[in-house]
């Protein structure tokens, strides 16, 4: 049965939407992502991305590799290839059952020659065994008997950037195609680093023995391999078969062909259905950690689950080998690069629901510290400067050129200037530590990142003797409309925060383990003068606000720019450009995305109500939300300040970013940061979760009138805390004893008891 609140449904077929649904229906497991291509249409952008496999060769910068496509399956009835774009589609329903993690298709078509055929499929990318994926096909014909030919194929004729003919590039060459019998295999190798990838797949009969070796033909061409089965068919009989797939790369093991052959043999022996039930039971465990229930609002319920499903599919615990790209494993947008999106937007979700994955994501930054050190050196600084865009080694891979909103070529400056990423990372480390108390991580990895980025900041800041202040010049803050600005408030405040924490951590590490401290000091060439200097800089960091009282100025000189407020919105409620009176947006006070408002959420304790209120009101009227990272922050601040009508509006924009394609770019991949923002909006916004300066967990919830309740689980200091917020009360239970505050009143929640706190 299709339970509405667990399913994302496409109930009409239009080839124009294929690319969008490929993103929405991507199935991923952190190790890899397979775009949701429909086997029965040639219109789309196939995508098979394996986390961590990057290549540069002739592209502008290193990019995620689109690997050979294992999904291809062609079905012919005599000489007619099933192609929905040439058939009459009599019935079509495709849906992603998020509870199970299975993509279903139910369809009925009429071919140009009049054959009426029912096709049902299922597909999963295993959450139990990351190397496996599989599909099931059930076919019946209503008015025809004859031959059905099923062509199981792995297609190596794939390239990156297929949406942009001018930069189409193939990052792999095919090394070998062979008959694995059972199944077929195609080995490719990346051009630059020669990372080898093997895709294999095998067709297996389902309930009726239709896949028979005596009717099999094996074929290979330059970049494709296939096996073709002939199946005699009769009307109104169901033909059922499975396609099983195994994937390995030379980043996993040495002998990829052997590993693959062995895995395929055991997958075949184990069978599609058993693997499927293992996968579903892994999904059940995942949902028991991550689910958010919204009772009373089906659209919001499906929307939030979609974000949680796809975000949790984008990562797995892999010892810090990889992180999450801005577009997940769902598309090539932003070339598979990792941004602050991970630490600031996605990480809170992982910290509070899957802390092992959060740790692995932070370890990725530790593992790429050497690249960060090289960036600092190349830019004339000391210490470690994390890249604005990161791929496999921490070197900056931000492209220098791109297209602006009018499709014109423009210089891209964030690689040089958007330096807040380094303190975004330390901020995230602290958030992780605060929620997990993982001392081992802080001692062995986190502290080193704090210290070496402090070294970077020490060399980056400029002393202004007139004001006796430290400044950071020529930067880009979160608002990318304004480049080369001085003293962006977000950047300076976070640097101040990060240096202060680095000073604190120097003492903390010394107390925890003097040997680790000494080793770190020797490795990073630190002494007491450095710690003193960090402290002086943080105390004297310039924050542009003084002239405007409580209203924080986004950067020095921002208030002098031409002012124009947003007054018109599109059909999705997104702001329309106001009349810029001949100016470029960079010459106005229009803001691309939450900047000051974000800062005030992140460092909430450091700003009073009046400052938050004034800044929120001012910037709300000027924020274009041209990035999907933006609405969630306004939603959270709306709840904090009691502007709840807007909170719901921004929340819905966030959760529906991809389902409604409200940024008009879902075809390029999933908006993973927005998904993290959706979790934050629900839990930090409506759930009112915050951590105060005494490291105490606080809840100040509010839910929309028409919701009956909002429920979620979080992990805090090793306890799993379940929260259900209703209009008159809050129900809380915890797996261990824990102290929390609800509406500023302290409670001790004893394990295994249910607490009902009346509002
Ligand atoms: C946003 C950045 C973001 C990047 C990747 C840009 O449009 O301005 O804040 O990191 O997209 O999502």
XYZ file of C-alpha atoms and ligand atoms in Angstrom:
771
model
C 0.000 0.000 0.000
C 1.251 3.466 -0.858
C 1.320 5.514 2.348
C 1.120 9.100 1.219
C 3.399 10.526 3.880
C 6.247 8.163 2.938
C 6.175 8.563 -0.824
C 7.374 11.021 -3.403
C 5.123 10.432 -6.379
C 5.375 11.320 -10.059
C 2.042 10.459 -11.569
C 2.355 11.672 -15.129
C 5.089 11.127 -17.661
C 6.553 14.131 -19.445
C 10.023 13.785 -20.860
C 10.723 17.472 -20.056
C 10.791 16.485 -16.418
C 13.107 13.508 -16.780
C 16.229 15.323 -15.604
C 14.503 16.797 -12.580
C 13.144 13.412 -11.542
C 16.539 11.830 -12.108
C 17.771 13.975 -9.251
C 14.712 13.503 -7.061
C 14.731 9.739 -7.587
C 18.477 9.296 -7.186
C 19.292 6.360 -4.960
C 22.489 6.653 -2.993
C 24.198 5.101 -0.006
C 27.107 7.430 0.701
C 29.496 5.196 -1.214
C 27.779 5.919 -4.494
C 24.799 7.602 -6.116
C 22.826 6.408 -9.138
C 20.679 9.049 -10.750
C 17.072 7.991 -11.123
C 17.155 7.428 -14.878
C 14.132 5.841 -16.394
C 15.296 2.813 -18.376
C 12.649 3.389 -21.016
C 13.601 6.844 -22.230
C 16.743 8.155 -23.870
C 16.072 11.676 -22.593
C 18.008 12.553 -19.456
C 21.439 12.869 -17.908
C 22.665 9.492 -16.728
C 24.812 9.749 -13.626
C 26.790 7.197 -11.667
C 28.968 8.890 -9.048
C 31.276 7.120 -6.643
C 32.210 9.250 -3.653
C 35.807 10.394 -3.762
C 36.488 9.567 -7.431
C 37.615 12.833 -8.955
C 39.524 13.659 -12.118
C 40.804 16.798 -13.742
C 42.441 15.988 -17.078
C 41.232 18.706 -19.438
C 38.464 20.244 -17.334
C 38.834 23.665 -15.760
C 39.134 22.126 -12.301
C 39.032 18.662 -10.744
C 35.508 17.242 -10.870
C 33.532 14.225 -9.725
C 33.693 11.511 -12.363
C 30.590 10.320 -14.102
C 31.374 6.609 -14.228
C 30.100 3.986 -16.662
C 26.350 3.575 -16.345
C 25.226 0.161 -15.080
C 21.498 0.987 -15.137
C 20.868 0.495 -18.839
C 18.260 -2.102 -19.685
C 16.594 -2.183 -23.089
C 13.491 -4.210 -23.799
C 12.394 -5.019 -27.335
C 9.222 -6.693 -28.490
C 10.370 -8.171 -31.775
C 11.964 -5.132 -33.423
C 10.275 -2.470 -31.278
C 12.444 -0.949 -28.575
C 10.381 0.232 -25.620
C 10.808 3.969 -25.554
C 8.203 5.908 -23.608
C 8.851 8.951 -25.759
C 7.583 7.033 -28.796
C 4.765 5.128 -27.124
C 1.405 6.135 -25.826
C 1.779 6.123 -22.070
C -1.581 4.833 -20.851
C -0.700 4.721 -17.179
C 2.332 6.020 -15.336
C 3.168 6.145 -11.689
C 6.698 6.341 -10.386
C 7.279 6.741 -6.699
C 10.054 6.685 -4.207
C 9.043 4.811 -1.099
C 11.335 6.521 1.363
C 10.520 4.192 4.224
C 11.909 1.265 2.233
C 14.384 3.211 0.105
C 12.896 1.690 -3.039
C 11.977 3.374 -6.293
C 8.902 1.907 -7.975
C 7.408 2.261 -11.441
C 3.970 1.059 -12.493
C 3.163 1.710 -16.110
C 1.146 0.663 -19.105
C 2.042 1.665 -22.645
C 0.961 1.167 -26.220
C 3.786 0.840 -28.740
C 3.642 2.482 -32.187
C 2.699 -0.951 -33.576
C -0.144 -1.283 -31.077
C 1.275 -3.684 -28.486
C -0.109 -3.020 -25.040
C 2.420 -3.727 -22.352
C 2.481 -3.440 -18.558
C 5.837 -2.688 -17.003
C 6.530 -2.561 -13.290
C 9.950 -2.040 -11.805
C 11.660 -1.695 -8.449
C 15.161 -0.445 -7.744
C 17.318 -0.087 -4.650
C 20.878 0.881 -3.872
C 21.683 -1.205 -0.845
C 22.124 0.504 2.519
C 23.246 -2.816 3.926
C 26.063 -3.491 1.504
C 27.304 -0.357 -0.225
C 28.728 -2.236 -3.212
C 25.388 -3.682 -4.259
C 22.357 -2.371 -6.047
C 19.517 -4.157 -7.834
C 16.343 -3.829 -9.865
C 13.321 -5.994 -10.513
C 11.258 -6.014 -13.712
C 7.791 -7.432 -14.147
C 6.508 -7.349 -17.696
C 3.291 -8.526 -19.256
C 1.823 -8.021 -22.663
C -1.926 -7.810 -23.237
C -2.347 -8.430 -26.933
C 0.779 -10.000 -28.313
C 2.764 -13.191 -28.380
C 6.213 -13.463 -29.862
C 9.703 -12.621 -28.678
C 10.781 -10.222 -25.992
C 14.491 -9.359 -26.025
C 16.016 -8.045 -22.837
C 19.325 -6.314 -23.234
C 21.253 -5.877 -19.995
C 23.947 -3.316 -20.611
C 26.756 -1.356 -18.954
C 27.371 1.793 -20.901
C 30.839 3.331 -20.875
C 29.873 5.985 -23.372
C 29.213 8.552 -20.662
C 30.691 11.968 -20.064
C 30.558 14.825 -17.591
C 28.806 18.118 -18.307
C 26.426 16.659 -20.867
C 24.098 19.625 -20.243
C 26.684 22.016 -21.578
C 27.947 20.967 -25.029
C 30.923 23.311 -24.753
C 32.390 21.488 -21.774
C 31.426 17.858 -22.305
C 34.324 15.757 -21.115
C 34.866 12.080 -20.610
C 36.928 11.333 -17.510
C 37.234 7.612 -17.995
C 38.545 5.296 -20.630
C 37.408 1.737 -20.919
C 40.070 -0.767 -19.990
C 38.229 -3.989 -20.346
C 34.821 -5.460 -21.036
C 34.168 -9.129 -20.366
C 31.685 -11.857 -19.891
C 31.550 -12.734 -16.198
C 29.017 -15.409 -16.905
C 26.850 -15.051 -14.939
C 26.713 -11.395 -15.794
C 28.857 -8.887 -17.595
C 31.549 -6.481 -16.443
C 33.110 -3.262 -17.627
C 36.309 -1.868 -16.134
C 37.193 1.757 -16.642
C 40.051 3.907 -15.481
C 40.144 7.631 -14.765
C 42.401 9.637 -17.037
C 44.552 11.414 -14.511
C 44.992 9.214 -11.460
C 44.116 5.899 -13.096
C 41.541 4.994 -10.497
C 39.918 1.807 -11.743
C 36.194 1.230 -11.485
C 34.371 -1.988 -12.174
C 30.646 -2.179 -12.797
C 29.122 -5.605 -13.173
C 25.574 -6.764 -13.562
C 23.702 -9.989 -14.063
C 20.165 -10.876 -15.080
C 18.457 -13.550 -13.018
C 15.022 -15.131 -13.418
C 12.294 -14.233 -10.986
C 9.326 -16.408 -10.110
C 9.112 -17.777 -13.633
C 12.212 -19.156 -15.345
C 12.465 -16.672 -18.201
C 16.186 -15.867 -18.150
C 17.744 -18.974 -19.650
C 21.364 -19.301 -20.653
C 20.493 -21.161 -23.841
C 18.790 -17.966 -25.063
C 21.670 -15.679 -24.081
C 24.025 -13.735 -26.310
C 27.045 -11.797 -25.092
C 28.237 -8.699 -26.951
C 30.829 -6.032 -26.470
C 31.819 -2.962 -28.364
C 34.377 -0.213 -27.715
C 32.700 1.212 -24.657
C 29.673 -0.979 -23.970
C 29.103 -4.475 -22.807
C 25.833 -6.355 -22.875
C 24.075 -9.660 -22.538
C 20.878 -10.219 -24.443
C 18.187 -12.716 -23.537
C 15.437 -13.837 -25.824
C 12.205 -14.638 -24.004
C 9.225 -16.109 -25.803
C 6.131 -14.422 -24.393
C 2.398 -14.990 -24.349
C -0.398 -12.553 -23.549
C -1.401 -11.884 -19.960
C 1.514 -13.755 -18.429
C 3.862 -12.012 -16.048
C 7.577 -12.259 -16.821
C 9.701 -11.383 -13.870
C 13.459 -10.978 -13.724
C 16.094 -9.207 -11.661
C 19.148 -7.211 -12.510
C 21.819 -7.395 -9.805
C 24.742 -4.986 -9.761
C 28.089 -4.878 -7.941
C 30.553 -2.005 -7.987
C 34.152 -1.705 -6.788
C 36.963 0.712 -7.352
C 40.701 0.564 -6.812
C 40.122 2.891 -3.869
C 38.358 -0.034 -2.140
C 40.674 -2.942 -2.861
C 43.518 -4.077 -5.088
C 41.901 -6.722 -7.182
C 38.636 -5.163 -8.203
C 37.776 -7.881 -10.731
C 38.127 -10.653 -8.167
C 36.250 -8.756 -5.470
C 33.476 -8.058 -7.895
C 33.207 -11.607 -9.174
C 33.156 -12.973 -5.651
C 30.572 -10.434 -4.497
C 28.363 -11.037 -7.525
C 28.431 -14.804 -6.965
C 27.368 -14.382 -3.355
C 24.759 -11.765 -4.277
C 23.233 -14.170 -6.817
C 23.275 -16.983 -4.275
C 21.712 -14.751 -1.625
C 19.138 -13.349 -4.021
C 17.390 -10.075 -4.783
C 14.591 -10.473 -2.259
C 16.820 -11.261 0.733
C 19.159 -8.378 -0.049
C 16.087 -6.184 -0.432
C 14.800 -7.134 2.978
C 18.240 -6.482 4.519
C 18.218 -3.112 2.808
C 14.731 -2.329 4.117
C 15.733 -3.313 7.615
C 18.783 -1.007 7.412
C 16.428 1.727 6.270
C 14.240 1.013 9.288
C 17.209 1.488 11.617
C 18.176 4.683 9.832
C 14.664 6.072 10.107
C 14.507 5.256 13.788
C 17.408 7.682 14.222
C 16.550 10.396 11.755
C 12.798 10.608 11.281
C 10.885 13.793 11.964
C 7.121 13.350 12.261
C 4.854 16.228 11.441
C 1.291 15.332 12.285
C -1.307 17.466 10.513
C 0.577 18.636 7.418
C 1.129 15.983 4.756
C 3.049 18.232 2.351
C 5.501 19.234 5.049
C 5.752 15.609 6.194
C 6.679 14.242 2.766
C 8.931 17.231 2.181
C 10.951 16.872 5.366
C 11.262 13.103 4.894
C 12.523 13.602 1.354
C 15.274 15.871 2.670
C 16.194 13.476 5.470
C 16.169 10.496 3.128
C 18.403 12.059 0.516
C 20.734 13.708 3.003
C 21.289 10.517 4.954
C 21.848 8.727 1.621
C 24.680 11.100 0.800
C 27.089 9.938 3.494
C 28.344 6.826 5.203
C 30.844 6.095 7.909
C 34.108 5.703 5.991
C 36.815 6.956 8.323
C 36.949 10.403 6.784
C 37.805 9.308 3.263
C 35.127 11.515 1.707
C 32.700 14.268 2.546
C 29.374 15.346 1.034
C 29.242 17.442 -2.110
C 26.952 20.457 -2.388
C 24.756 18.389 -4.718
C 25.152 15.128 -2.838
C 25.781 12.090 -5.028
C 22.828 13.153 -7.107
C 24.257 15.271 -9.914
C 27.274 17.048 -11.272
C 26.323 20.533 -10.110
C 29.274 22.302 -8.507
C 31.423 19.488 -9.914
C 30.967 17.285 -6.877
C 32.832 19.784 -4.708
C 32.533 20.107 -0.955
C 31.744 23.557 0.488
C 30.918 25.071 3.898
C 27.514 23.577 3.072
C 28.657 20.380 4.782
C 29.890 21.836 8.054
C 27.380 24.604 8.582
C 24.224 23.237 7.020
C 24.397 19.442 6.892
C 26.553 18.581 9.861
C 24.069 19.488 12.626
C 21.734 16.812 11.240
C 24.484 14.197 11.410
C 25.795 15.364 14.787
C 22.382 14.917 16.399
C 21.207 11.822 14.571
C 24.229 9.908 13.223
C 27.250 11.140 15.166
C 29.604 8.511 13.713
C 28.998 9.925 10.275
C 29.488 13.460 11.598
C 32.868 12.369 12.935
C 33.798 10.853 9.599
C 32.835 14.065 7.791
C 35.040 16.089 10.126
C 37.860 13.603 9.728
C 37.735 14.319 6.003
C 38.834 17.859 6.848
C 41.588 16.505 9.060
C 42.699 14.184 6.280
C 42.875 17.104 3.863
C 44.829 19.404 6.214
C 47.961 19.099 4.126
C 46.112 20.495 1.136
C 44.865 23.315 3.363
C 48.458 24.037 4.394
C 49.493 24.198 0.766
C 46.654 26.655 0.039
C 47.874 28.939 2.820
C 51.425 28.800 1.529
C 50.390 29.427 -2.062
C 48.416 32.500 -0.957
C 51.259 33.885 1.132
C 49.902 32.871 4.549
C 50.879 30.522 7.342
C 49.016 27.593 8.877
C 46.077 25.913 7.173
C 43.609 27.615 4.863
C 40.753 25.320 3.943
C 39.626 25.612 0.340
C 36.363 27.251 -0.563
C 35.728 24.260 -2.816
C 37.334 20.950 -1.968
C 37.627 17.643 -3.793
C 39.941 14.807 -2.785
C 43.029 16.450 -1.315
C 42.090 19.775 0.291
C 43.624 21.906 -2.438
C 41.383 24.703 -3.617
C 39.445 23.647 -6.702
C 37.102 26.603 -7.037
C 36.721 27.420 -10.733
C 37.904 30.877 -11.677
C 35.298 31.368 -14.383
C 31.570 30.701 -14.590
C 28.315 32.102 -15.871
C 26.320 34.875 -14.195
C 22.504 35.069 -13.888
C 22.309 36.287 -17.491
C 24.511 33.514 -18.840
C 27.499 35.834 -19.279
C 31.034 34.709 -18.471
C 32.201 36.085 -15.156
C 35.221 35.815 -12.878
C 34.525 33.768 -9.762
C 36.263 35.129 -6.667
C 35.265 32.882 -3.733
C 38.326 30.655 -4.205
C 40.494 33.640 -3.368
C 38.191 35.502 -0.997
C 35.539 33.398 0.710
C 37.830 32.525 3.563
C 35.185 32.077 6.280
C 35.252 28.349 5.408
C 38.231 27.834 7.750
C 36.330 29.034 10.801
C 33.132 27.356 9.626
C 35.046 24.105 9.997
C 36.254 24.862 13.513
C 32.747 25.993 14.430
C 31.432 22.611 13.277
C 34.111 20.736 15.217
C 33.055 22.508 18.371
C 29.388 21.777 17.705
C 30.254 18.110 17.270
C 32.304 18.078 20.434
C 29.628 19.894 22.430
C 27.003 17.309 21.500
C 29.149 14.160 21.701
C 31.895 15.015 24.215
C 34.189 13.043 21.923
C 37.432 14.001 23.677
C 39.489 11.573 21.660
C 38.489 13.341 18.446
C 39.163 16.785 19.851
C 42.517 15.760 21.236
C 43.807 13.898 18.212
C 42.219 15.793 15.331
C 40.037 18.762 16.266
C 42.640 20.718 18.227
C 45.145 20.530 15.391
C 42.597 22.045 13.015
C 41.808 24.819 15.517
C 45.503 25.577 16.009
C 46.581 25.504 12.401
C 43.671 27.626 11.215
C 44.498 30.044 14.060
C 47.966 30.245 12.559
C 46.391 31.067 9.246
C 44.206 33.807 10.749
C 47.164 35.263 12.565
C 48.891 35.737 9.234
C 45.739 36.879 7.445
C 44.482 39.647 9.759
C 45.818 43.185 9.343
C 46.502 45.473 12.264
C 45.034 48.965 12.009
C 47.094 51.186 14.373
C 44.650 54.098 14.123
C 41.830 52.144 15.709
C 43.994 49.573 17.465
C 41.920 46.869 15.782
C 42.516 43.842 13.611
C 40.797 43.758 10.245
C 40.213 41.201 7.524
C 40.166 42.832 4.137
C 39.114 41.846 0.638
C 36.818 38.986 1.471
C 33.490 37.563 0.437
C 31.074 36.709 3.237
C 28.149 34.296 2.855
C 26.458 36.990 0.735
C 28.271 36.420 -2.535
C 26.709 39.470 -4.218
C 29.440 41.564 -2.629
C 33.048 40.790 -3.428
C 36.329 42.312 -2.262
C 34.688 43.745 0.881
C 36.420 44.676 4.104
C 35.441 43.384 7.520
C 32.477 41.199 6.750
C 30.733 40.810 10.111
C 30.123 37.080 9.696
C 33.757 36.393 8.828
C 35.235 38.592 11.540
C 32.916 37.343 14.285
C 33.639 33.724 13.471
C 37.374 34.315 13.314
C 37.180 36.005 16.692
C 35.175 33.084 18.033
C 37.558 30.530 16.549
C 40.696 32.190 17.917
C 39.132 32.443 21.354
C 38.316 28.734 21.285
C 41.827 27.917 20.040
C 43.253 29.716 23.074
C 40.898 27.816 25.357
C 41.780 24.532 23.669
C 45.498 25.116 24.109
C 44.965 24.924 27.882
C 42.460 22.117 27.523
C 44.818 19.917 25.517
C 47.655 20.674 27.948
C 45.439 19.525 30.829
C 44.120 16.482 29.036
C 47.414 15.120 27.776
C 50.648 17.019 28.007
C 52.348 14.683 25.530
C 49.766 15.386 22.854
C 50.159 19.080 23.581
C 53.916 18.984 23.227
C 53.722 16.953 20.059
C 51.251 19.381 18.548
C 53.357 22.384 19.494
C 56.405 20.756 17.923
C 54.522 19.753 14.789
C 52.961 23.179 14.244
C 55.874 25.140 15.618
C 53.789 26.804 18.354
C 54.793 28.406 21.606
C 53.146 30.537 24.298
C 53.607 33.688 22.258
C 51.369 32.292 19.575
C 48.569 31.587 22.041
C 48.979 35.092 23.482
C 48.911 36.609 20.032
C 45.742 34.701 19.093
C 44.133 36.054 22.217
C 45.099 39.639 21.477
C 43.786 39.377 17.938
C 40.449 37.964 19.030
C 40.029 40.693 21.622
C 40.765 43.415 19.106
C 38.899 42.053 16.107
C 36.958 44.775 14.336
C 33.199 44.151 14.045
C 31.352 46.688 11.884
C 28.260 47.750 13.783
C 29.176 50.585 16.121
C 27.813 53.413 13.981
C 24.444 51.784 13.686
C 23.783 50.724 17.217
C 22.134 47.352 17.319
C 21.874 46.850 13.583
C 24.910 44.926 12.421
C 26.373 46.200 9.169
C 27.087 43.267 6.870
C 30.482 44.700 5.984
C 32.205 48.025 6.145
C 30.458 50.448 3.829
C 27.406 48.285 3.170
C 24.951 50.930 4.402
C 26.396 53.432 1.934
C 25.294 51.329 -1.030
C 22.155 52.126 -3.039
C 19.108 50.808 -1.244
C 16.258 48.914 -2.824
C 13.898 46.559 -1.067
C 12.164 43.473 -2.367
C 8.472 43.970 -3.010
C 7.532 41.327 -5.561
C 7.627 37.528 -5.467
C 7.303 34.758 -8.064
C 4.748 31.934 -8.055
C 6.902 29.958 -5.635
C 7.082 32.906 -3.264
C 10.706 33.601 -4.160
C 11.767 37.280 -4.377
C 11.836 38.963 -7.768
C 14.550 41.471 -8.590
C 13.482 44.986 -7.641
C 14.270 47.820 -10.025
C 18.019 48.254 -9.692
C 17.899 51.588 -11.496
C 20.669 50.636 -13.871
C 22.966 49.381 -11.149
C 24.517 45.988 -10.794
C 23.233 44.080 -7.731
C 26.696 44.319 -6.206
C 26.262 48.089 -6.034
C 23.075 47.763 -3.993
C 22.160 46.519 -0.543
C 20.488 43.438 -1.989
C 21.858 40.322 -0.373
C 22.193 36.939 -2.054
C 21.536 34.821 1.049
C 21.363 34.917 4.836
C 24.567 36.447 6.146
C 24.210 38.575 9.296
C 21.078 36.632 10.211
C 22.987 33.376 10.000
C 25.717 34.676 12.195
C 23.127 35.568 14.812
C 21.813 32.017 14.798
C 25.247 30.442 14.994
C 26.526 32.691 17.764
C 23.096 33.275 19.257
C 24.334 33.994 22.797
C 26.488 36.871 21.617
C 23.618 38.992 20.314
C 20.676 40.349 22.257
C 17.069 40.305 21.142
C 17.077 43.861 19.860
C 20.102 43.315 17.666
C 18.605 40.124 16.255
C 15.258 41.776 15.675
C 16.674 44.843 13.937
C 19.026 42.855 11.746
C 16.407 40.267 10.801
C 13.901 42.957 9.831
C 16.423 44.937 7.848
C 18.011 42.080 5.934
C 14.756 40.189 5.344
C 13.601 42.992 3.078
C 16.844 42.822 1.109
C 17.644 39.096 0.907
C 16.993 37.609 -2.522
C 17.340 33.964 -1.375
C 19.305 33.266 -4.548
C 20.857 30.364 -2.732
C 18.874 27.473 -1.293
C 21.012 27.874 1.840
C 19.090 30.955 2.790
C 15.373 30.401 3.614
C 16.019 27.895 6.427
C 18.004 30.498 8.357
C 15.179 33.013 8.089
C 12.768 30.317 9.209
C 14.802 29.655 12.365
C 15.270 33.336 13.180
C 11.551 33.877 12.591
C 10.760 31.403 15.395
C 13.368 32.926 17.700
C 11.853 36.369 17.203
C 8.210 35.337 17.064
C 7.737 36.106 13.345
C 6.192 32.683 13.049
C 4.089 33.268 9.917
C 7.254 33.794 7.947
C 8.942 30.845 9.639
C 6.483 28.406 8.190
C 6.739 30.033 4.764
C 10.538 29.800 4.747
C 10.417 26.280 6.143
C 8.214 25.135 3.280
C 10.465 26.799 0.726
C 13.354 24.889 2.205
C 11.740 21.480 2.372
C 10.315 21.840 -1.134
C 13.503 23.166 -2.755
C 13.874 20.085 -4.942
C 10.367 18.687 -4.930
C 9.086 21.979 -6.322
C 12.365 22.904 -7.956
C 12.039 26.414 -6.574
C 15.639 27.328 -7.382
C 15.050 26.042 -10.939
C 18.212 23.909 -10.918
C 17.242 20.557 -9.426
C 18.411 18.891 -12.641
C 22.011 19.484 -11.529
C 21.620 17.625 -8.241
C 20.083 17.542 -4.800
C 20.337 20.653 -2.619
C 22.070 18.923 0.239
C 22.742 22.058 2.306
C 19.132 23.080 2.020
C 18.196 19.602 3.272
C 20.439 20.159 6.291
C 18.750 23.537 6.662
C 15.374 21.780 6.597
C 16.436 19.617 9.536
C 17.724 22.694 11.360
C 14.512 24.573 10.643
C 12.447 21.737 12.104
C 14.605 20.938 15.122
C 16.426 24.192 15.955
C 13.567 26.359 14.672
C 10.207 24.765 15.539
C 11.760 22.352 18.036
C 13.569 25.309 19.590
C 16.687 23.272 20.349
C 19.753 25.246 21.338
C 22.775 24.730 23.524
C 23.547 27.442 26.042
C 26.935 28.586 27.246
C 26.820 26.080 30.109
C 26.534 23.306 27.490
C 22.970 22.659 28.583
C 20.405 21.526 26.035
C 17.466 23.945 25.798
C 14.095 23.605 24.111
C 11.928 26.613 23.317
C 9.522 25.078 20.829
C 6.757 26.536 18.751
C 4.686 24.721 16.143
C 2.224 26.072 13.563
C -1.429 26.145 14.683
C -2.560 23.568 12.192
C 0.079 20.998 13.116
C -1.011 18.501 15.734
C 2.508 17.647 16.750
C 6.159 17.578 15.789
C 8.323 14.640 16.915
C 12.003 13.892 16.521
C 14.896 12.097 18.185
C 18.313 13.471 18.918
C 21.461 12.037 20.392
C 22.977 14.194 23.106
C 26.002 13.149 25.153
C 25.307 9.552 24.195
C 21.608 9.583 25.186
C 18.877 9.186 22.647
C 16.278 11.788 23.518
C 12.785 11.584 22.011
C 10.777 14.760 21.817
C 7.140 15.245 20.861
C 5.869 18.787 20.782
C 2.158 19.438 20.985
C 0.266 22.674 21.487
C -0.304 22.236 25.191
C 2.584 20.019 26.230
C 5.912 18.493 25.347
C 6.612 14.790 25.801
C 10.235 13.881 26.432
C 12.034 10.653 27.184
C 15.675 9.720 27.176
C 17.717 6.514 27.056
C 19.963 7.827 29.871
C 19.470 10.401 32.620
C 19.942 13.859 31.234
C 19.453 17.463 32.379
C 17.710 19.815 30.001
C 15.872 23.108 30.056
C 12.410 23.613 28.590
C 11.305 27.240 28.326
C 14.197 28.137 30.644
C 13.129 25.753 33.409
C 15.505 22.951 34.323
C 14.377 19.296 34.313
C 16.183 16.059 34.995
C 14.890 13.504 32.566
C 15.474 10.078 34.076
C 15.990 7.219 31.691
C 13.087 5.128 30.502
C 10.451 7.417 31.987
C 8.120 9.526 29.921
C 7.863 13.166 30.891
C 4.999 15.389 29.989
C 5.866 19.029 30.385
C 2.859 21.303 30.296
C 3.455 24.529 28.419
C 26.152 29.789 -2.346
C 27.194 29.263 -1.396
C 27.187 27.757 -1.428
C 27.332 27.245 -2.837
C 27.220 25.740 -2.924
C 26.388 29.210 -3.723
O 25.383 29.631 -4.585
O 26.210 31.178 -2.401
O 26.930 29.718 -0.094
O 28.203 27.279 -0.640
O 26.325 27.795 -3.644
O 25.975 25.313 -2.480
